[in-house]
Amino acid sequence: MPVRVVFLDVDGVIVDPARSGAEWARLVGDVFAAEFGGDPAAWGRANVELFAEVWREFQTLPAGDREHPAEASRRFDGVLVRRLCERFGVAPPDEARCHEVGRRKDVYVAERMDASFPGAAEAIRALAGRHELHTASGNPPYRIDALLRGMGVRGAFGLTVGPELPGVAKYRPGFYEAVFALAKVPPEAALVVDDDPGALADAAAAGAATVYVPRPDAAAVRAGAFTGVIASIAELPGQLERMRR
């Protein structure tokens, strides 16, 4: 069956991780300073440091498959915002307010960041003229929506799927099966584009075609491991044309 629906990862496919960290540091302090006072640049630097620290801690927690991704996101926001407030000697808000601030800073930064790969917006528009487009990402949907709005391409996508919609974390069993079910597409009509070979192995096991976008430090690609390999999203429309032949 020919590819009818394309699912794009975000970080590493649409957004360049080598640039996005600096954009977060530049922008995120605006939200915290407006909420709690102080110097935006100092908040930005602290957020970069503490985000990495909290992220490492969360990778070791045993909740795993038992916790809904939306609840994990709320807990993460709570820990991060409280740690930031402690760093600056500010009384932290309650759990609900922590999550609201966390969500607001995600949207603020994603809408304004300049970190998409060259040609990403043009490639997305070209793809949308021929294929149904969705995301399949580890990012929450509200962050993906904000990013795509900032790029001017939100209208090119149908679903902006992160773990919250299917209720399954990326890299967990059943993620892609749940994503395809949400989009109401048979796996054999789906193409998944990602920079992580493990994610693509999961998508292939679910029955989808796969296109790999190697990271700069990626190991050599095993021949035949993916349906296609491209250097960047700018090459994806051409890759799909070749697959049609």
XYZ file of N, CA and C in Angstrom:
735
model
N 0.857 -1.205 0.000
C 0.000 0.000 0.000
C 0.884 1.244 0.000
N 0.624 2.218 -0.866
C 1.462 3.433 -0.884
C 1.285 4.252 0.385
N 2.313 5.033 0.714
C 2.252 5.903 1.888
C 1.193 6.976 1.672
N 0.285 7.069 2.615
C -0.772 8.078 2.551
C -0.640 9.105 3.668
N -0.102 8.683 4.821
C -0.044 9.528 6.008
C 1.394 9.551 6.523
N 1.895 10.752 6.819
C 3.264 10.929 7.304
C 3.221 11.446 8.739
N 3.995 10.800 9.603
C 4.112 11.187 11.015
C 5.527 11.695 11.261
N 5.648 12.954 11.657
C 6.952 13.579 11.869
C 7.262 13.697 13.356
N 8.457 13.287 13.729
C 8.992 13.631 15.038
C 9.287 15.138 15.039
N 9.493 15.702 16.221
C 9.762 17.142 16.326
C 11.256 17.399 16.521
N 11.784 17.079 17.703
C 13.191 17.339 17.984
C 14.069 16.404 17.164
N 14.949 16.986 16.368
C 15.820 16.202 15.513
C 15.313 16.032 14.106
N 14.045 16.362 13.865
C 13.475 16.300 12.514
C 13.017 17.686 12.072
N 12.169 18.320 12.868
C 11.712 19.679 12.569
C 12.609 20.703 13.267
N 12.935 20.450 14.533
C 13.725 21.377 15.350
C 15.142 20.848 15.503
N 16.111 21.745 15.366
C 17.519 21.409 15.508
C 17.925 21.472 16.981
N 18.193 20.340 17.625
C 18.558 20.374 19.049
C 19.824 21.172 19.330
N 20.693 21.310 18.346
C 21.924 22.084 18.542
C 21.635 23.568 18.721
N 20.457 24.016 18.279
C 20.091 25.428 18.403
C 18.997 25.669 19.432
N 18.193 24.673 19.710
C 17.023 24.909 20.560
C 17.403 25.209 22.004
N 18.500 24.619 22.510
C 18.892 24.895 23.890
C 19.189 26.362 24.119
N 19.896 26.980 23.186
C 20.202 28.405 23.312
C 18.943 29.253 23.229
N 17.989 28.828 22.418
C 16.732 29.565 22.312
C 15.930 29.477 23.608
N 15.924 28.302 24.243
C 15.257 28.185 25.545
C 15.927 29.106 26.561
N 17.246 29.099 26.595
C 17.948 29.959 27.546
C 17.644 31.433 27.294
N 17.481 31.801 26.028
C 17.229 33.195 25.669
C 15.825 33.651 26.044
N 14.846 32.750 25.946
C 13.445 33.159 26.019
C 12.724 32.799 27.317
N 13.068 31.672 27.927
C 12.225 31.154 29.002
C 12.217 32.054 30.231
N 13.312 32.784 30.453
C 13.357 33.670 31.615
C 12.318 34.770 31.585
N 11.825 35.132 30.405
C 10.786 36.166 30.317
C 9.552 35.765 31.112
N 9.190 34.497 31.021
C 7.976 34.022 31.701
C 8.189 33.982 33.208
N 9.317 33.431 33.645
C 9.567 33.330 35.081
C 9.744 34.699 35.718
N 10.418 35.615 35.036
C 10.604 36.955 35.597
C 9.278 37.691 35.709
N 8.405 37.517 34.705
C 7.090 38.151 34.773
C 6.256 37.581 35.914
N 6.430 36.306 36.191
C 5.642 35.640 37.236
C 6.195 35.897 38.636
N 7.529 35.874 38.779
C 8.130 35.879 40.113
C 9.064 37.065 40.367
N 9.326 37.881 39.323
C 10.271 38.976 39.470
C 11.697 38.527 39.211
N 12.609 39.490 39.165
C 14.010 39.165 38.973
C 14.467 39.354 37.533
N 15.671 38.877 37.267
C 16.337 39.071 35.981
C 15.988 37.920 35.035
N 15.397 38.204 33.888
C 15.052 37.126 32.957
C 16.243 36.264 32.559
N 17.406 36.888 32.333
C 18.572 36.121 31.911
C 19.002 35.135 32.999
N 18.918 35.549 34.255
C 19.296 34.652 35.352
C 18.324 33.477 35.448
N 17.039 33.751 35.294
C 16.056 32.668 35.279
C 16.329 31.714 34.117
N 16.671 32.269 32.970
C 16.943 31.428 31.811
C 18.111 30.497 32.037
N 19.185 31.022 32.600
C 20.356 30.183 32.877
C 20.027 29.094 33.893
N 19.296 29.467 34.932
C 18.944 28.486 35.951
C 18.017 27.416 35.403
N 17.092 27.804 34.519
C 16.181 26.820 33.945
C 16.937 25.767 33.133
N 17.911 26.210 32.345
C 18.692 25.256 31.551
C 19.396 24.257 32.460
N 19.989 24.737 33.520
C 20.716 23.861 34.444
C 19.778 22.913 35.180
N 18.704 23.458 35.758
C 17.825 22.636 36.583
C 16.948 21.716 35.753
N 16.584 22.137 34.529
C 15.809 21.248 33.664
C 16.584 19.958 33.427
N 17.859 20.073 33.102
C 18.674 18.886 32.855
C 18.756 18.013 34.103
N 18.884 18.636 35.257
C 18.977 17.900 36.524
C 17.681 17.152 36.804
N 16.545 17.829 36.689
C 15.256 17.191 36.962
C 14.958 16.104 35.929
N 15.322 16.360 34.673
C 15.095 15.359 33.625
C 15.838 14.066 33.944
N 17.093 14.176 34.376
C 17.862 12.978 34.732
C 17.194 12.227 35.880
N 16.698 12.955 36.860
C 16.018 12.313 37.992
C 14.774 11.560 37.526
N 14.018 12.176 36.630
C 12.770 11.557 36.181
C 13.028 10.284 35.372
N 14.181 10.173 34.728
C 14.478 8.963 33.964
C 14.692 7.757 34.855
N 14.962 7.984 36.144
C 15.235 6.869 37.053
C 14.013 6.483 37.887
N 12.907 7.199 37.730
C 11.725 6.900 38.546
C 11.074 5.601 38.084
N 10.502 4.839 39.022
C 9.953 3.528 38.658
C 8.534 3.554 38.106
N 7.883 4.738 38.057
C 6.467 4.768 37.655
C 6.279 4.174 36.265
N 7.142 4.597 35.317
C 7.163 3.994 33.980
C 5.816 3.912 33.329
N 5.445 2.695 32.922
C 4.233 2.492 32.143
C 2.960 2.729 32.949
N 3.068 2.777 34.268
C 1.860 2.852 35.087
C 1.304 4.267 35.174
N 2.091 5.258 34.835
C 1.671 6.647 34.983
C 1.280 7.228 33.640
N 0.124 7.891 33.602
C -0.297 8.544 32.362
C 0.671 9.677 32.045
N 1.056 9.832 30.776
C 2.022 10.877 30.428
C 1.609 12.276 30.858
N 0.316 12.589 30.836
C -0.122 13.924 31.259
C 0.172 14.148 32.734
N 0.001 13.109 33.555
C 0.308 13.226 34.976
C 1.806 13.361 35.185
N 2.593 12.624 34.412
C 4.049 12.761 34.508
C 4.485 14.181 34.156
N 3.851 14.775 33.142
C 4.173 16.144 32.753
C 3.852 17.119 33.877
N 2.704 16.931 34.535
C 2.343 17.819 35.649
C 3.347 17.693 36.790
N 3.745 16.470 37.093
C 4.711 16.275 38.178
C 6.043 16.919 37.830
N 6.464 16.767 36.577
C 7.731 17.366 36.152
C 7.684 18.883 36.314
N 6.606 19.504 35.840
C 6.467 20.957 35.982
C 6.546 21.369 37.442
N 5.880 20.604 38.310
C 5.878 20.942 39.728
C 7.273 20.920 40.315
N 8.029 19.873 40.030
C 9.386 19.764 40.569
C 10.271 20.868 40.016
N 10.214 21.103 38.702
C 11.090 22.096 38.090
C 10.806 23.498 38.612
N 9.538 23.898 38.648
C 9.208 25.255 39.091
C 9.569 25.445 40.558
N 9.328 24.431 41.386
C 9.703 24.555 42.803
C 11.219 24.678 42.965
N 11.989 23.906 42.193
C 13.446 23.997 42.286
C 13.927 25.390 41.859
N 13.329 25.918 40.800
C 13.711 27.251 40.354
C 13.404 28.299 41.417
N 12.233 28.188 42.013
C 11.869 29.142 43.057
C 12.828 29.046 44.243
N 13.189 27.826 44.626
C 14.153 27.644 45.713
C 15.484 28.306 45.364
N 15.922 28.163 44.129
C 17.200 28.744 43.693
C 17.212 30.256 43.910
N 16.036 30.910 43.678
C 15.983 32.368 43.766
C 15.329 32.864 45.058
N 15.070 31.961 45.995
C 14.499 32.368 47.269
C 13.086 32.884 47.173
N 12.323 32.327 46.212
C 10.934 32.744 45.990
C 10.009 31.659 46.527
N 8.922 32.066 47.184
C 7.945 31.090 47.660
C 7.288 30.417 46.460
N 7.349 29.088 46.360
C 6.783 28.417 45.187
C 5.253 28.380 45.234
N 4.616 28.415 44.080
C 3.152 28.310 44.045
C 2.709 26.874 44.283
N 1.381 26.684 44.366
C 0.869 25.325 44.558
C 1.021 24.515 43.272
N 0.666 23.230 43.346
C 0.913 22.315 42.234
C 0.215 22.763 40.958
N -1.039 23.200 41.077
C -1.787 23.617 39.891
C -1.136 24.829 39.230
N -0.680 25.767 40.057
C -0.045 26.959 39.499
C 1.304 26.616 38.877
N 2.041 25.687 39.482
C 3.309 25.249 38.895
C 3.079 24.704 37.491
N 2.043 23.882 37.337
C 1.778 23.301 36.027
C 1.366 24.386 35.037
N 0.580 25.356 35.499
C 0.145 26.434 34.606
C 1.341 27.252 34.137
N 2.253 27.568 35.056
C 3.459 28.318 34.677
C 4.320 27.485 33.733
N 4.455 26.196 34.030
C 5.237 25.329 33.162
C 4.676 25.257 31.760
N 3.374 25.147 31.660
C 2.750 25.093 30.341
C 2.896 26.431 29.618
N 2.729 27.519 30.353
C 2.809 28.846 29.735
C 4.211 29.127 29.186
N 5.239 28.701 29.924
C 6.600 28.959 29.423
C 6.891 28.084 28.209
N 6.347 26.861 28.173
C 6.527 26.017 26.986
C 5.943 26.675 25.743
N 4.732 27.182 25.878
C 4.059 27.801 24.744
C 4.786 29.077 24.324
N 5.179 29.886 25.297
C 5.854 31.152 24.996
C 7.129 30.910 24.190
N 7.952 29.980 24.668
C 9.225 29.727 23.996
C 9.007 29.080 22.633
N 8.154 28.083 22.572
C 7.961 27.347 21.314
C 7.436 28.255 20.206
N 6.573 29.204 20.544
C 6.036 30.114 19.528
C 7.094 31.065 18.987
N 8.128 31.357 19.791
C 9.073 32.411 19.437
C 10.453 31.898 19.046
N 10.737 30.643 19.293
C 12.093 30.153 19.076
C 12.444 30.091 17.597
N 13.700 30.320 17.318
C 14.228 30.230 15.953
C 15.205 29.065 15.926
N 14.679 27.845 15.784
C 15.533 26.661 15.875
C 15.117 25.567 14.899
N 14.211 25.864 13.980
C 13.843 24.827 13.012
C 14.967 24.648 11.995
N 15.058 23.442 11.451
C 16.080 23.168 10.447
C 15.819 24.002 9.192
N 16.870 24.374 8.463
C 16.671 25.100 7.201
C 15.762 24.310 6.254
N 14.796 25.005 5.699
C 13.883 24.378 4.753
C 12.767 23.574 5.370
N 12.674 23.561 6.723
C 11.655 22.728 7.373
C 10.242 23.187 7.018
N 9.978 24.473 7.124
C 8.624 24.966 6.841
C 8.245 24.710 5.389
N 9.178 24.930 4.483
C 8.893 24.716 3.059
C 8.628 23.234 2.779
N 9.412 22.354 3.403
C 9.203 20.917 3.212
C 7.851 20.486 3.752
N 7.471 21.014 4.905
C 6.173 20.667 5.494
C 5.038 21.093 4.572
N 5.134 22.297 4.019
C 4.076 22.762 3.114
C 4.017 21.887 1.858
N 5.178 21.490 1.352
C 5.197 20.620 0.174
C 4.592 19.262 0.487
N 4.897 18.720 1.649
C 4.345 17.427 2.037
C 2.837 17.497 2.210
N 2.367 18.587 2.816
C 0.933 18.713 3.082
C 0.118 18.783 1.805
N 0.744 19.162 0.694
C 0.019 19.187 -0.570
C -0.267 17.810 -1.129
N 0.438 16.785 -0.614
C 0.288 15.436 -1.167
C -0.083 14.384 -0.128
N 0.164 14.669 1.161
C -0.021 13.665 2.194
C -0.745 14.259 3.404
N -1.384 13.404 4.149
C -1.932 13.774 5.447
C -0.772 13.797 6.435
N -0.659 14.872 7.208
C 0.466 15.044 8.122
C 0.001 15.063 9.573
N 0.749 14.356 10.425
C 0.572 14.399 11.874
C 1.958 14.376 12.506
N 2.035 14.653 13.799
C 3.287 14.450 14.510
C 3.210 13.149 15.312
N 4.379 12.619 15.626
C 4.509 11.487 16.550
C 5.769 11.779 17.352
N 5.599 12.403 18.506
C 6.702 13.039 19.224
C 6.608 12.747 20.708
N 7.704 12.974 21.404
C 7.677 12.906 22.849
C 7.268 14.211 23.497
N 7.032 15.257 22.703
C 6.618 16.564 23.222
C 5.121 16.567 23.515
N 4.677 17.372 24.485
C 3.237 17.519 24.703
C 2.581 18.266 23.541
N 1.319 17.974 23.253
C 0.663 18.597 22.100
C 0.641 20.120 22.132
N 0.460 20.712 23.321
C 0.386 22.175 23.351
C 1.715 22.805 22.966
N 2.839 22.133 23.265
C 4.134 22.660 22.859
C 4.325 22.508 21.342
N 3.882 21.387 20.806
C 3.990 21.181 19.356
C 3.130 22.196 18.618
N 1.898 22.389 19.094
C 1.018 23.377 18.458
C 1.670 24.749 18.418
N 2.271 25.150 19.545
C 2.904 26.468 19.616
C 4.075 26.572 18.649
N 4.883 25.539 18.587
C 6.016 25.536 17.666
C 5.549 25.682 16.222
N 4.556 24.884 15.841
C 4.082 24.923 14.451
C 3.410 26.253 14.130
N 2.710 26.835 15.106
C 2.146 28.182 14.883
C 3.270 29.177 14.631
N 4.321 29.105 15.430
C 5.444 30.018 15.254
C 6.106 29.879 13.893
N 6.091 28.657 13.349
C 6.665 28.416 12.024
C 5.692 28.761 10.904
N 4.424 29.001 11.261
C 3.414 29.301 10.256
C 2.896 28.090 9.522
N 3.007 26.881 10.134
C 2.606 25.657 9.428
C 1.624 24.805 10.236
N 1.012 25.352 11.272
C 0.096 24.518 12.058
C -1.042 23.976 11.197
N -1.504 24.749 10.234
C -2.601 24.319 9.383
C -2.251 23.165 8.461
N -0.954 22.858 8.316
C -0.546 21.736 7.474
C -0.744 20.397 8.167
N -0.956 20.419 9.482
C -1.044 19.193 10.270
C -2.476 18.925 10.730
N -2.757 17.665 10.861
C -3.989 17.256 11.512
C -3.743 17.153 13.007
N -3.381 15.941 13.486
C -3.123 15.717 14.895
C -1.692 16.099 15.259
N -1.541 16.762 16.394
C -0.209 16.992 16.943
C -0.070 16.031 18.123
N 0.446 14.858 17.814
C 0.444 13.760 18.777
C 1.735 13.748 19.570
N 1.590 13.874 20.888
C 2.614 13.541 21.851
C 2.040 12.461 22.743
N 2.730 12.046 23.777
C 2.256 10.927 24.593
C 0.903 11.137 25.263
N 0.527 12.409 25.523
C -0.720 12.637 26.253
C -1.946 12.148 25.494
N -1.969 12.309 24.172
C -3.167 11.916 23.417
C -3.385 10.403 23.404
N -2.384 9.597 23.049
C -2.608 8.158 23.104
C -2.550 7.592 24.516
N -1.995 8.374 25.467
C -1.866 7.871 26.832
C -0.729 6.886 26.997
N 0.207 6.880 26.055
C 1.361 5.974 26.082
C 2.611 6.804 25.811
N 3.621 6.664 26.639
C 4.859 7.392 26.422
C 5.576 6.872 25.182
N 6.251 7.779 24.485
C 7.080 7.353 23.362
C 8.158 6.406 23.882
N 8.524 5.440 23.074
C 9.484 4.378 23.411
C 8.892 3.321 24.339
N 7.599 3.419 24.636
C 6.929 2.368 25.403
C 6.149 1.485 24.449
N 5.944 0.219 24.822
C 5.183 -0.675 23.942
C 3.801 -0.126 23.618
N 3.448 -0.172 22.360
C 2.115 0.227 21.933
C 1.973 1.671 21.528
N 3.069 2.469 21.607
C 2.933 3.884 21.279
C 2.467 4.079 19.838
N 3.160 3.484 18.882
C 2.812 3.739 17.480
C 1.473 3.092 17.103
N 1.176 1.947 17.680
C -0.147 1.359 17.415
C -1.255 2.318 17.858
N -1.041 2.964 19.031
C -2.042 3.923 19.521
C -2.084 5.177 18.656
N -0.914 5.622 18.173
C -0.865 6.804 17.310
C -1.612 6.548 16.003
N -1.385 5.389 15.388
C -2.058 5.081 14.124
C -3.560 4.950 14.330
N -3.956 4.403 15.466
C -5.385 4.284 15.759
C -6.023 5.660 15.916
N -5.330 6.584 16.576
C -5.856 7.946 16.721
C -6.063 8.602 15.361
N -5.113 8.398 14.467
C -5.188 9.009 13.136
C -6.084 8.231 12.178
N -6.550 7.071 12.626
C -7.438 6.216 11.823
C -6.777 5.854 10.489
N -5.520 5.405 10.599
C -4.761 5.026 9.415
C -4.220 3.613 9.618
N -4.304 2.746 8.617
C -3.669 1.436 8.741
C -2.160 1.593 8.726
N -1.426 0.838 9.520
C 0.026 1.011 9.594
C 0.719 0.931 8.237
N 0.221 0.076 7.352
C 0.886 -0.090 6.061
C 0.742 1.140 5.165
N -0.111 2.086 5.530
C -0.247 3.340 4.777
C 0.487 4.493 5.451
N 1.224 4.188 6.540
C 1.873 5.222 7.347
C 3.381 5.231 7.139
N 3.952 6.429 7.230
C 5.396 6.612 7.217
C 5.780 7.410 8.454
N 6.746 6.922 9.217
C 7.241 7.606 10.415
C 8.641 8.127 10.137
N 8.861 9.402 10.437
C 10.158 10.051 10.229
C 10.710 10.440 11.594
N 11.912 9.961 11.914
C 12.469 10.194 13.252
C 13.983 10.190 13.167
N 14.625 10.780 14.205
C 16.082 10.760 14.276
C 16.582 9.691 15.237
N 15.681 8.881 15.777
C 16.054 7.848 16.736
C 15.794 6.468 16.154
N 16.836 5.664 15.948
C 16.616 4.332 15.374
C 15.698 3.455 16.205
N 15.727 3.617 17.531
C 14.851 2.822 18.378
C 13.386 3.119 18.134
N 13.068 4.405 17.995
C 11.690 4.783 17.694
C 11.262 4.211 16.349
N 12.147 4.263 15.361
C 11.809 3.741 14.041
C 11.669 2.226 14.055
N 12.446 1.550 14.883
C 12.272 0.104 15.012
C 10.891 -0.215 15.577
N 10.426 0.579 16.550
C 9.083 0.381 17.102
C 8.026 0.625 16.031
N 8.212 1.690 15.230
C 7.236 2.004 14.180
C 7.208 0.908 13.122
N 8.382 0.395 12.748
C 8.431 -0.682 11.761
C 7.780 -1.948 12.300
N 7.992 -2.240 13.574
C 7.373 -3.411 14.177
C 5.850 -3.290 14.183
N 5.354 -2.041 14.229
C 3.904 -1.813 14.171
C 3.371 -1.870 12.753
N 4.272 -1.950 11.741
C 3.839 -2.129 10.357
C 4.032 -0.934 9.455
N 4.688 0.136 9.946
C 4.830 1.362 9.148
C 6.146 1.378 8.387
N 6.187 2.168 7.307
C 7.448 2.499 6.646
C 8.183 3.526 7.509
N 9.506 3.616 7.346
C 10.301 4.492 8.196
C 11.343 5.245 7.382
N 11.577 6.490 7.767
C 12.662 7.289 7.200
C 13.498 7.826 8.357
N 14.776 7.603 8.255
C 15.724 7.961 9.302
C 16.428 9.261 8.946
N 16.493 10.178 9.943
C 17.251 11.433 9.810
C 18.386 11.361 10.834
N 19.567 10.886 10.462
C 20.630 10.658 11.452
C 21.066 11.947 12.140
N 21.342 11.827 13.432
C 21.956 12.921 14.164
C 23.414 13.063 13.718
N 24.008 14.237 13.940
C 25.399 14.423 13.493
C 26.364 13.398 14.076
N 26.097 12.934 15.314
C 27.000 11.986 15.966
C 26.528 10.540 15.841
N 25.582 10.275 14.932
C 25.008 8.934 14.829
C 26.029 7.941 14.287
N 25.878 6.708 14.737
C 26.722 5.633 14.225
C 26.319 5.306 12.792
N 27.126 4.541 12.117
C 26.846 4.161 10.733
C 25.514 3.417 10.638
N 24.791 3.655 9.558
C 23.475 3.064 9.356
C 23.625 1.685 8.722
N 22.928 0.711 9.264
C 22.925 -0.619 8.667
C 22.045 -0.613 7.424
N 22.565 -1.077 6.344
C 21.816 -1.085 5.081
C 20.515 -1.851 5.250
N 19.449 -1.263 4.782
C 18.152 -1.921 4.829
C 17.424 -1.810 6.147
N 18.011 -1.096 7.132
C 17.350 -0.983 8.432
C 16.110 -0.103 8.364
N 16.049 0.811 7.394
C 14.943 1.749 7.265
C 14.473 1.767 5.813
N 13.257 2.265 5.607
C 12.764 2.395 4.241
C 13.572 3.432 3.476
N 14.001 4.478 4.170
C 14.808 5.518 3.546
C 15.645 6.246 4.574
N 16.687 6.916 4.113
C 17.566 7.723 4.967
C 17.764 9.065 4.282
N 17.589 10.153 5.037
C 17.769 11.499 4.492
C 18.644 12.310 5.434
N 19.286 13.321 4.902
C 20.144 14.179 5.721
C 19.338 15.179 6.534
N 18.182 15.600 6.010
C 17.367 16.586 6.711
C 15.947 16.530 6.171
N 15.028 17.174 6.884
C 13.630 17.189 6.469
C 13.462 17.840 5.098
N 14.389 18.720 4.714
C 14.287 19.358 3.401
C 14.307 18.326 2.277
N 14.900 17.151 2.530
C 14.971 16.104 1.511
C 13.751 15.191 1.502
N 12.859 15.350 2.493
C 11.757 14.389 2.624
C 10.775 14.400 1.454
N 10.346 15.559 0.924
C 9.442 15.502 -0.232
C 10.026 14.712 -1.399
N 11.319 14.907 -1.683
C 11.950 14.154 -2.754
C 12.038 12.674 -2.447
N 12.306 12.333 -1.190
C 12.354 10.930 -0.789
C 11.006 10.251 -1.000
N 9.946 10.938 -0.656
C 8.612 10.365 -0.840
C 8.271 10.202 -2.316
N 8.725 11.135 -3.129
C 8.516 10.985 -4.576
C 9.225 9.745 -5.102
N 10.447 9.509 -4.624
C 11.175 8.311 -5.058
C 10.493 7.042 -4.583
N 9.901 7.077 -3.402
C 9.216 5.898 -2.882
C 7.937 5.587 -3.655
N 7.383 6.597 -4.311
C 6.151 6.394 -5.085
C 6.413 5.650 -6.392
N 7.637 5.672 -6.870
C 7.955 5.115 -8.172
C 8.121 3.599 -8.112
